[in-house]
mmCIF file of C-alpha atoms in Angstrom:
data_model
loop_
_atom_site.group_PDB
_atom_site.id
_atom_site.type_symbol
_atom_site.label_atom_id
_atom_site.label_comp_id
_atom_site.label_asym_id
_atom_site.label_seq_id
_atom_site.Cartn_x
_atom_site.Cartn_y
_atom_site.Cartn_z
ATOM 1 C CA UNK A 1 -5.268 10.468 9.967
ATOM 2 C CA UNK A 2 -8.630 9.740 8.332
ATOM 3 C CA UNK A 3 -10.628 6.613 9.147
ATOM 4 C CA UNK A 4 -11.174 4.608 5.968
ATOM 5 C CA UNK A 5 -13.874 1.933 5.812
ATOM 6 C CA UNK A 6 -14.192 -0.590 3.013
ATOM 7 C CA UNK A 7 -17.122 -2.852 2.278
ATOM 8 C CA UNK A 8 -17.275 -5.765 1.900
ATOM 9 C CA UNK A 9 -14.227 -6.936 3.831
ATOM 10 C CA UNK A 10 -14.246 -10.188 1.883
ATOM 11 C CA UNK A 11 -16.343 -11.994 -0.699
ATOM 12 C CA UNK A 12 -16.403 -15.167 -2.729
ATOM 13 C CA UNK A 13 -17.843 -14.636 -6.205
ATOM 14 C CA UNK A 14 -18.702 -16.715 -9.217
ATOM 15 C CA UNK A 15 -16.738 -16.144 -12.389
ATOM 16 C CA UNK A 16 -18.485 -13.882 -14.868
ATOM 17 C CA UNK A 17 -20.173 -11.793 -12.186
ATOM 18 C CA UNK A 18 -19.243 -8.305 -10.947
ATOM 19 C CA UNK A 19 -18.529 -6.973 -7.464
ATOM 20 C CA UNK A 20 -18.668 -3.356 -6.316
ATOM 21 C CA UNK A 21 -16.413 -2.361 -3.438
ATOM 22 C CA UNK A 22 -17.191 0.748 -1.420
ATOM 23 C CA UNK A 23 -14.737 3.070 0.299
ATOM 24 C CA UNK A 24 -15.994 5.613 2.832
ATOM 25 C CA UNK A 25 -13.760 8.165 4.571
ATOM 26 C CA UNK A 26 -14.751 10.009 7.728
ATOM 27 C CA UNK A 27 -13.404 13.336 6.441
ATOM 28 C CA UNK A 28 -12.955 15.053 3.111
ATOM 29 C CA UNK A 29 -9.787 14.030 1.285
ATOM 30 C CA UNK A 30 -8.180 15.349 -1.855
ATOM 31 C CA UNK A 31 -6.928 12.112 -3.321
ATOM 32 C CA UNK A 32 -8.467 8.641 -3.419
ATOM 33 C CA UNK A 33 -6.752 5.655 -5.005
ATOM 34 C CA UNK A 34 -7.486 2.004 -5.657
ATOM 35 C CA UNK A 35 -4.774 -0.646 -5.392
ATOM 36 C CA UNK A 36 -4.636 -4.357 -6.100
ATOM 37 C CA UNK A 37 -2.515 -6.768 -4.074
ATOM 38 C CA UNK A 38 -2.255 -10.194 -5.629
ATOM 39 C CA UNK A 39 -1.493 -13.136 -3.315
ATOM 40 C CA UNK A 40 1.981 -12.802 -1.811
ATOM 41 C CA UNK A 41 2.732 -9.689 -3.840
ATOM 42 C CA UNK A 42 3.229 -5.991 -3.320
ATOM 43 C CA UNK A 43 0.696 -3.260 -4.062
ATOM 44 C CA UNK A 44 -0.103 -2.148 -7.611
ATOM 45 C CA UNK A 45 -1.985 1.052 -8.330
ATOM 46 C CA UNK A 46 -5.118 0.491 -10.417
ATOM 47 C CA UNK A 47 -6.313 4.069 -10.737
ATOM 48 C CA UNK A 48 -6.729 7.470 -9.144
ATOM 49 C CA UNK A 49 -10.379 8.230 -8.415
ATOM 50 C CA UNK A 50 -11.193 11.791 -9.468
ATOM 51 C CA UNK A 51 -14.156 13.589 -7.990
ATOM 52 C CA UNK A 52 -16.829 14.246 -10.577
ATOM 53 C CA UNK A 53 -14.821 12.994 -13.530
ATOM 54 C CA UNK A 54 -13.398 9.823 -15.008
ATOM 55 C CA UNK A 55 -10.727 8.010 -13.053
ATOM 56 C CA UNK A 56 -7.106 8.031 -14.208
ATOM 57 C CA UNK A 57 -6.039 4.455 -14.915
ATOM 58 C CA UNK A 58 -2.558 2.996 -14.771
ATOM 59 C CA UNK A 59 -1.080 0.974 -17.588
ATOM 60 C CA UNK A 60 -2.653 -2.457 -17.724
ATOM 61 C CA UNK A 61 -5.964 -1.410 -16.161
ATOM 62 C CA UNK A 62 -9.017 -0.285 -18.134
ATOM 63 C CA UNK A 63 -12.297 1.353 -17.274
ATOM 64 C CA UNK A 64 -14.426 -1.443 -18.725
ATOM 65 C CA UNK A 65 -12.882 -3.951 -16.327
ATOM 66 C CA UNK A 66 -12.526 -1.665 -13.286
ATOM 67 C CA UNK A 67 -15.126 1.117 -13.428
ATOM 68 C CA UNK A 68 -14.645 3.629 -10.629
ATOM 69 C CA UNK A 69 -16.938 6.290 -9.245
ATOM 70 C CA UNK A 70 -16.177 9.177 -6.922
ATOM 71 C CA UNK A 71 -19.267 11.325 -6.423
ATOM 72 C CA UNK A 72 -17.822 13.408 -3.571
ATOM 73 C CA UNK A 73 -14.733 13.950 -1.407
ATOM 74 C CA UNK A 74 -15.501 11.148 1.057
ATOM 75 C CA UNK A 75 -16.718 8.206 -1.033
ATOM 76 C CA UNK A 76 -15.603 6.046 -3.937
ATOM 77 C CA UNK A 77 -16.484 2.690 -5.452
ATOM 78 C CA UNK A 78 -14.484 0.209 -7.486
ATOM 79 C CA UNK A 79 -16.258 -2.444 -9.533
ATOM 80 C CA UNK A 80 -14.460 -5.582 -10.647
ATOM 81 C CA UNK A 81 -16.375 -6.643 -13.761
ATOM 82 C CA UNK A 82 -16.807 -9.998 -15.464
ATOM 83 C CA UNK A 83 -14.587 -11.642 -12.882
ATOM 84 C CA UNK A 84 -12.248 -14.549 -13.470
ATOM 85 C CA UNK A 85 -10.116 -16.479 -10.951
ATOM 86 C CA UNK A 86 -7.154 -14.251 -11.926
ATOM 87 C CA UNK A 87 -8.989 -11.357 -10.276
ATOM 88 C CA UNK A 88 -8.669 -13.037 -6.873
ATOM 89 C CA UNK A 89 -6.742 -10.436 -4.876
ATOM 90 C CA UNK A 90 -6.970 -7.939 -2.077
ATOM 91 C CA UNK A 91 -8.344 -4.615 -3.288
ATOM 92 C CA UNK A 92 -7.349 -1.602 -1.234
ATOM 93 C CA UNK A 93 -8.712 1.915 -1.056
ATOM 94 C CA UNK A 94 -6.160 4.592 -0.216
ATOM 95 C CA UNK A 95 -6.456 8.313 0.506
ATOM 96 C CA UNK A 96 -4.115 11.279 0.633
ATOM 97 C CA UNK A 97 -4.372 15.012 1.154
ATOM 98 C CA UNK A 98 -2.389 15.841 -1.939
ATOM 99 C CA UNK A 99 -0.840 14.225 -5.007
ATOM 100 C CA UNK A 100 2.602 14.172 -3.376
ATOM 101 C CA UNK A 101 1.773 13.147 0.156
ATOM 102 C CA UNK A 102 1.618 9.970 2.205
ATOM 103 C CA UNK A 103 -1.139 7.512 1.444
ATOM 104 C CA UNK A 104 -3.331 5.889 4.113
ATOM 105 C CA UNK A 105 -5.150 2.634 3.516
ATOM 106 C CA UNK A 106 -8.431 0.983 4.304
ATOM 107 C CA UNK A 107 -8.486 -2.576 5.631
ATOM 108 C CA UNK A 108 -8.928 -4.015 2.155
ATOM 109 C CA UNK A 109 -11.413 -6.304 0.435
ATOM 110 C CA UNK A 110 -10.286 -9.904 -0.012
ATOM 111 C CA UNK A 111 -11.884 -11.206 -3.201
ATOM 112 C CA UNK A 112 -11.913 -14.849 -4.208
ATOM 113 C CA UNK A 113 -13.333 -15.769 -7.611
ATOM 114 C CA UNK A 114 -14.387 -19.379 -8.121
ATOM 115 C CA UNK B 1 6.945 1.489 -13.148
ATOM 116 C CA UNK B 2 9.887 2.087 -10.886
ATOM 117 C CA UNK B 3 11.335 -0.888 -9.074
ATOM 118 C CA UNK B 4 12.043 -0.860 -5.351
ATOM 119 C CA UNK B 5 13.910 -3.889 -4.093
ATOM 120 C CA UNK B 6 13.580 -4.853 -0.470
ATOM 121 C CA UNK B 7 15.831 -7.221 1.391
ATOM 122 C CA UNK B 8 15.626 -9.616 2.924
ATOM 123 C CA UNK B 9 12.439 -11.101 1.465
ATOM 124 C CA UNK B 10 11.728 -12.855 4.748
ATOM 125 C CA UNK B 11 13.204 -13.098 8.224
ATOM 126 C CA UNK B 12 12.769 -15.494 11.120
ATOM 127 C CA UNK B 13 14.064 -14.078 14.398
ATOM 128 C CA UNK B 14 13.853 -14.776 18.092
ATOM 129 C CA UNK B 15 11.836 -12.473 20.298
ATOM 130 C CA UNK B 16 14.083 -9.758 21.707
ATOM 131 C CA UNK B 17 16.421 -9.619 18.710
ATOM 132 C CA UNK B 18 16.928 -6.528 16.602
ATOM 133 C CA UNK B 19 15.804 -6.475 12.962
ATOM 134 C CA UNK B 20 17.181 -4.575 10.006
ATOM 135 C CA UNK B 21 15.730 -4.372 6.515
ATOM 136 C CA UNK B 22 16.445 -2.109 3.582
ATOM 137 C CA UNK B 23 15.041 -0.837 0.347
ATOM 138 C CA UNK B 24 16.996 0.214 -2.731
ATOM 139 C CA UNK B 25 16.066 1.765 -6.030
ATOM 140 C CA UNK B 26 17.716 2.890 -9.231
ATOM 141 C CA UNK B 27 15.670 6.093 -9.033
ATOM 142 C CA UNK B 28 15.724 9.057 -6.696
ATOM 143 C CA UNK B 29 12.799 9.633 -4.347
ATOM 144 C CA UNK B 30 11.791 12.740 -2.451
ATOM 145 C CA UNK B 31 10.041 10.918 0.369
ATOM 146 C CA UNK B 32 10.469 7.435 1.785
ATOM 147 C CA UNK B 33 7.664 5.705 3.641
ATOM 148 C CA UNK B 34 7.585 2.498 5.659
ATOM 149 C CA UNK B 35 4.350 0.536 6.094
ATOM 150 C CA UNK B 36 3.408 -2.600 8.032
ATOM 151 C CA UNK B 37 0.676 -4.948 6.883
ATOM 152 C CA UNK B 38 -0.893 -7.435 9.274
ATOM 153 C CA UNK B 39 -2.726 -10.474 7.869
ATOM 154 C CA UNK B 40 -6.158 -9.501 6.579
ATOM 155 C CA UNK B 41 -5.508 -5.788 7.001
ATOM 156 C CA UNK B 42 -4.408 -2.856 4.897
ATOM 157 C CA UNK B 43 -0.912 -1.362 5.237
ATOM 158 C CA UNK B 44 -0.412 1.021 8.149
ATOM 159 C CA UNK B 45 2.048 3.894 7.861
ATOM 160 C CA UNK B 46 4.887 3.552 10.402
ATOM 161 C CA UNK B 47 7.397 6.228 9.488
ATOM 162 C CA UNK B 48 7.753 8.955 6.859
ATOM 163 C CA UNK B 49 11.127 10.438 5.847
ATOM 164 C CA UNK B 50 11.347 13.711 3.938
ATOM 165 C CA UNK B 51 15.014 14.673 3.672
ATOM 166 C CA UNK B 52 18.154 12.884 2.525
ATOM 167 C CA UNK B 53 20.114 11.716 5.550
ATOM 168 C CA UNK B 54 17.128 12.078 7.882
ATOM 169 C CA UNK B 55 16.965 9.598 10.759
ATOM 170 C CA UNK B 56 13.543 9.221 12.384
ATOM 171 C CA UNK B 57 12.317 7.062 15.250
ATOM 172 C CA UNK B 58 8.871 5.850 16.227
ATOM 173 C CA UNK B 59 9.126 3.865 19.458
ATOM 174 C CA UNK B 60 11.281 0.799 18.770
ATOM 175 C CA UNK B 61 11.394 1.630 15.061
ATOM 176 C CA UNK B 62 14.129 3.714 13.444
ATOM 177 C CA UNK B 63 14.329 4.538 9.756
ATOM 178 C CA UNK B 64 16.798 6.496 7.656
ATOM 179 C CA UNK B 65 16.550 8.245 4.309
ATOM 180 C CA UNK B 66 19.723 7.420 2.380
ATOM 181 C CA UNK B 67 22.097 10.197 1.361
ATOM 182 C CA UNK B 68 21.852 9.228 -2.304
ATOM 183 C CA UNK B 69 18.019 9.375 -2.039
ATOM 184 C CA UNK B 70 17.940 5.930 -3.641
ATOM 185 C CA UNK B 71 17.683 3.869 -0.482
ATOM 186 C CA UNK B 72 16.242 3.625 2.993
ATOM 187 C CA UNK B 73 16.476 1.244 5.902
ATOM 188 C CA UNK B 74 14.232 0.296 8.796
ATOM 189 C CA UNK B 75 15.430 -1.081 12.125
ATOM 190 C CA UNK B 76 13.263 -2.663 14.794
ATOM 191 C CA UNK B 77 14.842 -3.062 18.213
ATOM 192 C CA UNK B 78 13.961 -5.708 20.810
ATOM 193 C CA UNK B 79 11.377 -7.433 18.611
ATOM 194 C CA UNK B 80 8.120 -8.697 20.109
ATOM 195 C CA UNK B 81 5.569 -11.179 18.719
ATOM 196 C CA UNK B 82 3.228 -8.431 17.506
ATOM 197 C CA UNK B 83 5.955 -7.189 15.144
ATOM 198 C CA UNK B 84 5.019 -10.109 12.886
ATOM 199 C CA UNK B 85 3.783 -8.967 9.489
ATOM 200 C CA UNK B 86 4.912 -7.730 6.109
ATOM 201 C CA UNK B 87 6.890 -4.496 5.960
ATOM 202 C CA UNK B 88 6.762 -2.429 2.784
ATOM 203 C CA UNK B 89 8.894 0.509 1.826
ATOM 204 C CA UNK B 90 7.461 3.070 -0.553
ATOM 205 C CA UNK B 91 9.077 5.903 -2.440
ATOM 206 C CA UNK B 92 7.301 9.119 -3.368
ATOM 207 C CA UNK B 93 8.386 11.283 -6.291
ATOM 208 C CA UNK B 94 7.397 14.818 -7.174
ATOM 209 C CA UNK B 95 6.763 14.119 -10.828
ATOM 210 C CA UNK B 96 4.495 11.900 -12.849
ATOM 211 C CA UNK B 97 0.884 10.902 -12.463
ATOM 212 C CA UNK B 98 1.674 7.747 -10.471
ATOM 213 C CA UNK B 99 4.239 8.889 -7.965
ATOM 214 C CA UNK B 100 4.044 6.374 -5.086
ATOM 215 C CA UNK B 101 5.946 3.147 -5.662
ATOM 216 C CA UNK B 102 6.006 0.164 -3.308
ATOM 217 C CA UNK B 103 8.794 -2.231 -2.501
ATOM 218 C CA UNK B 104 8.559 -5.982 -2.757
ATOM 219 C CA UNK B 105 8.032 -6.445 0.983
ATOM 220 C CA UNK B 106 9.851 -8.141 3.864
ATOM 221 C CA UNK B 107 7.926 -10.830 5.739
ATOM 222 C CA UNK B 108 8.918 -10.875 9.411
ATOM 223 C CA UNK B 109 8.289 -13.816 11.723
ATOM 224 C CA UNK B 110 9.114 -13.471 15.422
ATOM 225 C CA UNK B 111 9.561 -16.689 17.357
ATOM 226 C CA UNK B 112 8.526 -16.331 21.015
#
């Protein structure tokens, strides 16, 4: 399976600021996704990152709060904008070779907003 | 979104014991996946199941895709301390934009 690297691995941020998380894959992949995992919870899909076009967001997530870029088949970024303590979570990049195939995950970015 | 219920929520077992956990849903899935998440890491895929009734092993792990396609179970035999972590089931559908749904997780603690 592909090697997925996320940066940063963790960060502590002030409320009202924004953080951009990077996801780099060592091979071209069809699908890239961004998930949020709140403390002690399961994984929730934020959006599907589409190459060269706007991301597809799930209910409850909006582009203004979580802008996503995907300039090519190996790289994507997620920005968490205007952060509040409620945004403290693990953010996970995931990849797959098709829309109906297994997903593989990066190591995650642990975000704490103070 | 679709709800996948895992049980038990948490388990404390002695090293060497066998472990069994399951995942149930009100919806049918076409693929069942089992992941393990270590502290500070992303989930790692353990086993994938593609057909109803399928029984698949990966070392000490065995998982089955339920006949009704609404459930799956994971067994771990002869547990060891490094089995500690959170185990998630996930169901994959063939329809809809968001087609991968995660269970609530089972937190496993192995006591040496």
